[in-house]
Amino acid sequence: MSPRTAKSQQGRVGGRKRIMTDAKIRSARKLLNQGTPPREVADTLGVSVPTLYRWVPAAGTTEAPKK
């Protein structure tokens, strides 16, 4: 049995944890809709502006990336 298979049977998953949780995404959308500048929203959430835009797309789209 490979190490990856053994770990998955133990309930472990590989990879890095997401920094943008569902709660952070909701908060970001709320702040942006209230007119808060993107840089300020990103600083408040502890992410970069590109990360913010990756998870909260520009106006006109409603889906976050599938990862």
GROMACS .gro file of N, CA and C in nm:
model
  201
    1MET      N    1   0.086  -0.118   0.000
    1MET     CA    2   0.000   0.000   0.000
    1MET      C    3   0.090   0.124   0.000
    2SER      N    4   0.056   0.218  -0.086
    2SER     CA    5   0.137   0.338  -0.095
    2SER      C    6   0.110   0.430   0.025
    3PRO      N    7   0.206   0.515   0.059
    3PRO     CA    8   0.187   0.608   0.171
    3PRO      C    9   0.066   0.699   0.151
    4ARG      N   10   0.042   0.740   0.027
    4ARG     CA   11  -0.072   0.828  -0.002
    4ARG      C   12  -0.204   0.756   0.027
    5THR      N   13  -0.214   0.630  -0.011
    5THR     CA   14  -0.335   0.551   0.013
    5THR      C   15  -0.356   0.532   0.163
    6ALA      N   16  -0.248   0.503   0.235
    6ALA     CA   17  -0.258   0.483   0.379
    6ALA      C   18  -0.306   0.609   0.449
    7LYS      N   19  -0.255   0.723   0.408
    7LYS     CA   20  -0.294   0.850   0.471
    7LYS      C   21  -0.439   0.884   0.437
    8SER      N   22  -0.481   0.855   0.313
    8SER     CA   23  -0.619   0.887   0.278
    8SER      C   24  -0.716   0.798   0.355
    9GLN      N   25  -0.676   0.676   0.385
    9GLN     CA   26  -0.761   0.589   0.465
    9GLN      C   27  -0.772   0.638   0.609
   10GLN      N   28  -0.672   0.715   0.653
   10GLN     CA   29  -0.674   0.773   0.788
   10GLN      C   30  -0.749   0.906   0.789
   11GLY      N   31  -0.799   0.948   0.673
   11GLY     CA   32  -0.875   1.072   0.665
   11GLY      C   33  -0.790   1.195   0.641
   12ARG      N   34  -0.667   1.174   0.600
   12ARG     CA   35  -0.578   1.289   0.575
   12ARG      C   36  -0.579   1.323   0.428
   13VAL      N   37  -0.568   1.451   0.400
   13VAL     CA   38  -0.567   1.498   0.263
   13VAL      C   39  -0.439   1.577   0.240
   14GLY      N   40  -0.385   1.569   0.120
   14GLY     CA   41  -0.263   1.642   0.090
   14GLY      C   42  -0.293   1.784   0.047
   15GLY      N   43  -0.188   1.862   0.036
   15GLY     CA   44  -0.204   1.997  -0.014
   15GLY      C   45  -0.212   2.102   0.095
   16ARG      N   46  -0.214   2.224   0.049
   16ARG     CA   47  -0.216   2.338   0.139
   16ARG      C   48  -0.359   2.377   0.174
   17LYS      N   49  -0.380   2.424   0.295
   17LYS     CA   50  -0.514   2.467   0.336
   17LYS      C   51  -0.551   2.596   0.265
   18ARG      N   52  -0.681   2.610   0.237
   18ARG     CA   53  -0.731   2.732   0.173
   18ARG      C   54  -0.725   2.847   0.272
   19ILE      N   55  -0.674   2.961   0.226
   19ILE     CA   56  -0.670   3.078   0.313
   19ILE      C   57  -0.804   3.151   0.311
   20MET      N   58  -0.876   3.140   0.200
   20MET     CA   59  -1.006   3.205   0.189
   20MET      C   60  -1.116   3.105   0.225
   21THR      N   61  -1.162   3.113   0.348
   21THR     CA   62  -1.271   3.028   0.392
   21THR      C   63  -1.403   3.083   0.339
   22ASP      N   64  -1.509   3.005   0.350
   22ASP     CA   65  -1.640   3.052   0.305
   22ASP      C   66  -1.683   3.177   0.381
   23ALA      N   67  -1.650   3.183   0.510
   23ALA     CA   68  -1.685   3.301   0.590
   23ALA      C   69  -1.610   3.425   0.541
   24LYS      N   70  -1.483   3.409   0.506
   24LYS     CA   71  -1.405   3.523   0.455
   24LYS      C   72  -1.459   3.570   0.321
   25ILE      N   73  -1.502   3.476   0.238
   25ILE     CA   74  -1.557   3.513   0.107
   25ILE      C   75  -1.685   3.592   0.125
   26ARG      N   76  -1.772   3.547   0.217
   26ARG     CA   77  -1.896   3.621   0.245
   26ARG      C   78  -1.864   3.760   0.299
   27SER      N   79  -1.769   3.770   0.390
   27SER     CA   80  -1.729   3.900   0.446
   27SER      C   81  -1.675   3.992   0.338
   28ALA      N   82  -1.592   3.938   0.250
   28ALA     CA   83  -1.533   4.018   0.143
   28ALA      C   84  -1.642   4.073   0.051
   29ARG      N   85  -1.737   3.988   0.013
   29ARG     CA   86  -1.846   4.034  -0.074
   29ARG      C   87  -1.927   4.144  -0.007
   30LYS      N   88  -1.955   4.126   0.122
   30LYS     CA   89  -2.033   4.225   0.196
   30LYS      C   90  -1.959   4.359   0.201
   31LEU      N   91  -1.830   4.355   0.235
   31LEU     CA   92  -1.751   4.479   0.244
   31LEU      C   93  -1.739   4.548   0.108
   32LEU      N   94  -1.716   4.469   0.003
   32LEU     CA   95  -1.703   4.529  -0.130
   32LEU      C   96  -1.836   4.590  -0.175
   33ASN      N   97  -1.947   4.525  -0.144
   33ASN     CA   98  -2.078   4.578  -0.181
   33ASN      C   99  -2.110   4.707  -0.105
   34GLN      N  100  -2.049   4.725   0.012
   34GLN     CA  101  -2.070   4.846   0.091
   34GLN      C  102  -1.979   4.960   0.044
   35GLY      N  103  -1.892   4.930  -0.053
   35GLY     CA  104  -1.806   5.034  -0.108
   35GLY      C  105  -1.667   5.042  -0.047
   36THR      N  106  -1.628   4.945   0.033
   36THR     CA  107  -1.494   4.943   0.091
   36THR      C  108  -1.392   4.916  -0.019
   37PRO      N  109  -1.283   4.990  -0.023
   37PRO     CA  110  -1.181   4.968  -0.127
   37PRO      C  111  -1.121   4.826  -0.117
   38PRO      N  112  -1.093   4.763  -0.231
   38PRO     CA  113  -1.040   4.627  -0.231
   38PRO      C  114  -0.912   4.610  -0.148
   39ARG      N  115  -0.823   4.710  -0.151
   39ARG     CA  116  -0.700   4.700  -0.073
   39ARG      C  117  -0.731   4.688   0.077
   40GLU      N  118  -0.828   4.766   0.121
   40GLU     CA  119  -0.867   4.765   0.262
   40GLU      C  120  -0.933   4.631   0.300
   41VAL      N  121  -1.015   4.579   0.211
   41VAL     CA  122  -1.080   4.449   0.235
   41VAL      C  123  -0.973   4.340   0.245
   42ALA      N  124  -0.878   4.342   0.152
   42ALA     CA  125  -0.771   4.242   0.151
   42ALA      C  126  -0.689   4.250   0.280
   43ASP      N  127  -0.654   4.372   0.322
   43ASP     CA  128  -0.578   4.389   0.446
   43ASP      C  129  -0.656   4.338   0.566
   44THR      N  130  -0.786   4.367   0.571
   44THR     CA  131  -0.871   4.323   0.682
   44THR      C  132  -0.875   4.170   0.691
   45LEU      N  133  -0.882   4.105   0.575
   45LEU     CA  134  -0.892   3.959   0.572
   45LEU      C  135  -0.757   3.888   0.579
   46GLY      N  136  -0.649   3.965   0.564
   46GLY     CA  137  -0.515   3.905   0.572
   46GLY      C  138  -0.473   3.834   0.444
   47VAL      N  139  -0.522   3.885   0.329
   47VAL     CA  140  -0.486   3.826   0.200
   47VAL      C  141  -0.438   3.937   0.107
   48SER      N  142  -0.384   3.897  -0.008
   48SER     CA  143  -0.344   3.996  -0.107
   48SER      C  144  -0.463   4.033  -0.194
   49VAL      N  145  -0.451   4.143  -0.265
   49VAL     CA  146  -0.558   4.186  -0.355
   49VAL      C  147  -0.580   4.081  -0.467
   50PRO      N  148  -0.474   4.025  -0.528
   50PRO     CA  149  -0.499   3.921  -0.628
   50PRO      C  150  -0.574   3.800  -0.572
   51THR      N  151  -0.542   3.761  -0.448
   51THR     CA  152  -0.614   3.649  -0.386
   51THR      C  153  -0.759   3.687  -0.364
   52LEU      N  154  -0.784   3.809  -0.321
   52LEU     CA  155  -0.921   3.856  -0.302
   52LEU      C  156  -0.999   3.846  -0.433
   53TYR      N  157  -0.941   3.895  -0.542
   53TYR     CA  158  -1.010   3.891  -0.671
   53TYR      C  159  -1.023   3.750  -0.727
   54ARG      N  160  -0.932   3.661  -0.688
   54ARG     CA  161  -0.942   3.522  -0.733
   54ARG      C  162  -1.066   3.456  -0.675
   55TRP      N  163  -1.097   3.489  -0.550
   55TRP     CA  164  -1.209   3.424  -0.481
   55TRP      C  165  -1.338   3.505  -0.487
   56VAL      N  166  -1.328   3.635  -0.509
   56VAL     CA  167  -1.446   3.720  -0.522
   56VAL      C  168  -1.434   3.787  -0.658
   57PRO      N  169  -1.486   3.722  -0.762
   57PRO     CA  170  -1.471   3.775  -0.898
   57PRO      C  171  -1.532   3.913  -0.914
   58ALA      N  172  -1.492   3.979  -1.020
   58ALA     CA  173  -1.542   4.113  -1.051
   58ALA      C  174  -1.693   4.108  -1.074
   59ALA      N  175  -1.756   4.223  -1.071
   59ALA     CA  176  -1.901   4.234  -1.091
   59ALA      C  177  -1.943   4.165  -1.220
   60GLY      N  178  -2.059   4.103  -1.215
   60GLY     CA  179  -2.111   4.036  -1.334
   60GLY      C  180  -2.095   3.886  -1.330
   61THR      N  181  -2.003   3.836  -1.245
   61THR     CA  182  -1.991   3.691  -1.229
   61THR      C  183  -2.020   3.658  -1.084
   62THR      N  184  -2.071   3.538  -1.062
   62THR     CA  185  -2.112   3.505  -0.926
   62THR      C  186  -2.043   3.381  -0.871
   63GLU      N  187  -1.964   3.311  -0.951
   63GLU     CA  188  -1.904   3.186  -0.903
   63GLU      C  189  -1.759   3.205  -0.864
   64ALA      N  190  -1.719   3.140  -0.756
   64ALA     CA  191  -1.580   3.136  -0.714
   64ALA      C  192  -1.511   3.023  -0.791
   65PRO      N  193  -1.378   3.025  -0.800
   65PRO     CA  194  -1.310   2.919  -0.873
   65PRO      C  195  -1.329   2.784  -0.805
   66LYS      N  196  -1.334   2.680  -0.884
   66LYS     CA  197  -1.347   2.544  -0.832
   66LYS      C  198  -1.208   2.489  -0.808
   67LYS      N  199  -1.179   2.455  -0.684
   67LYS     CA  200  -1.047   2.400  -0.652
   67LYS      C  201  -1.060   2.276  -0.571
   0.00000   0.00000   0.00000
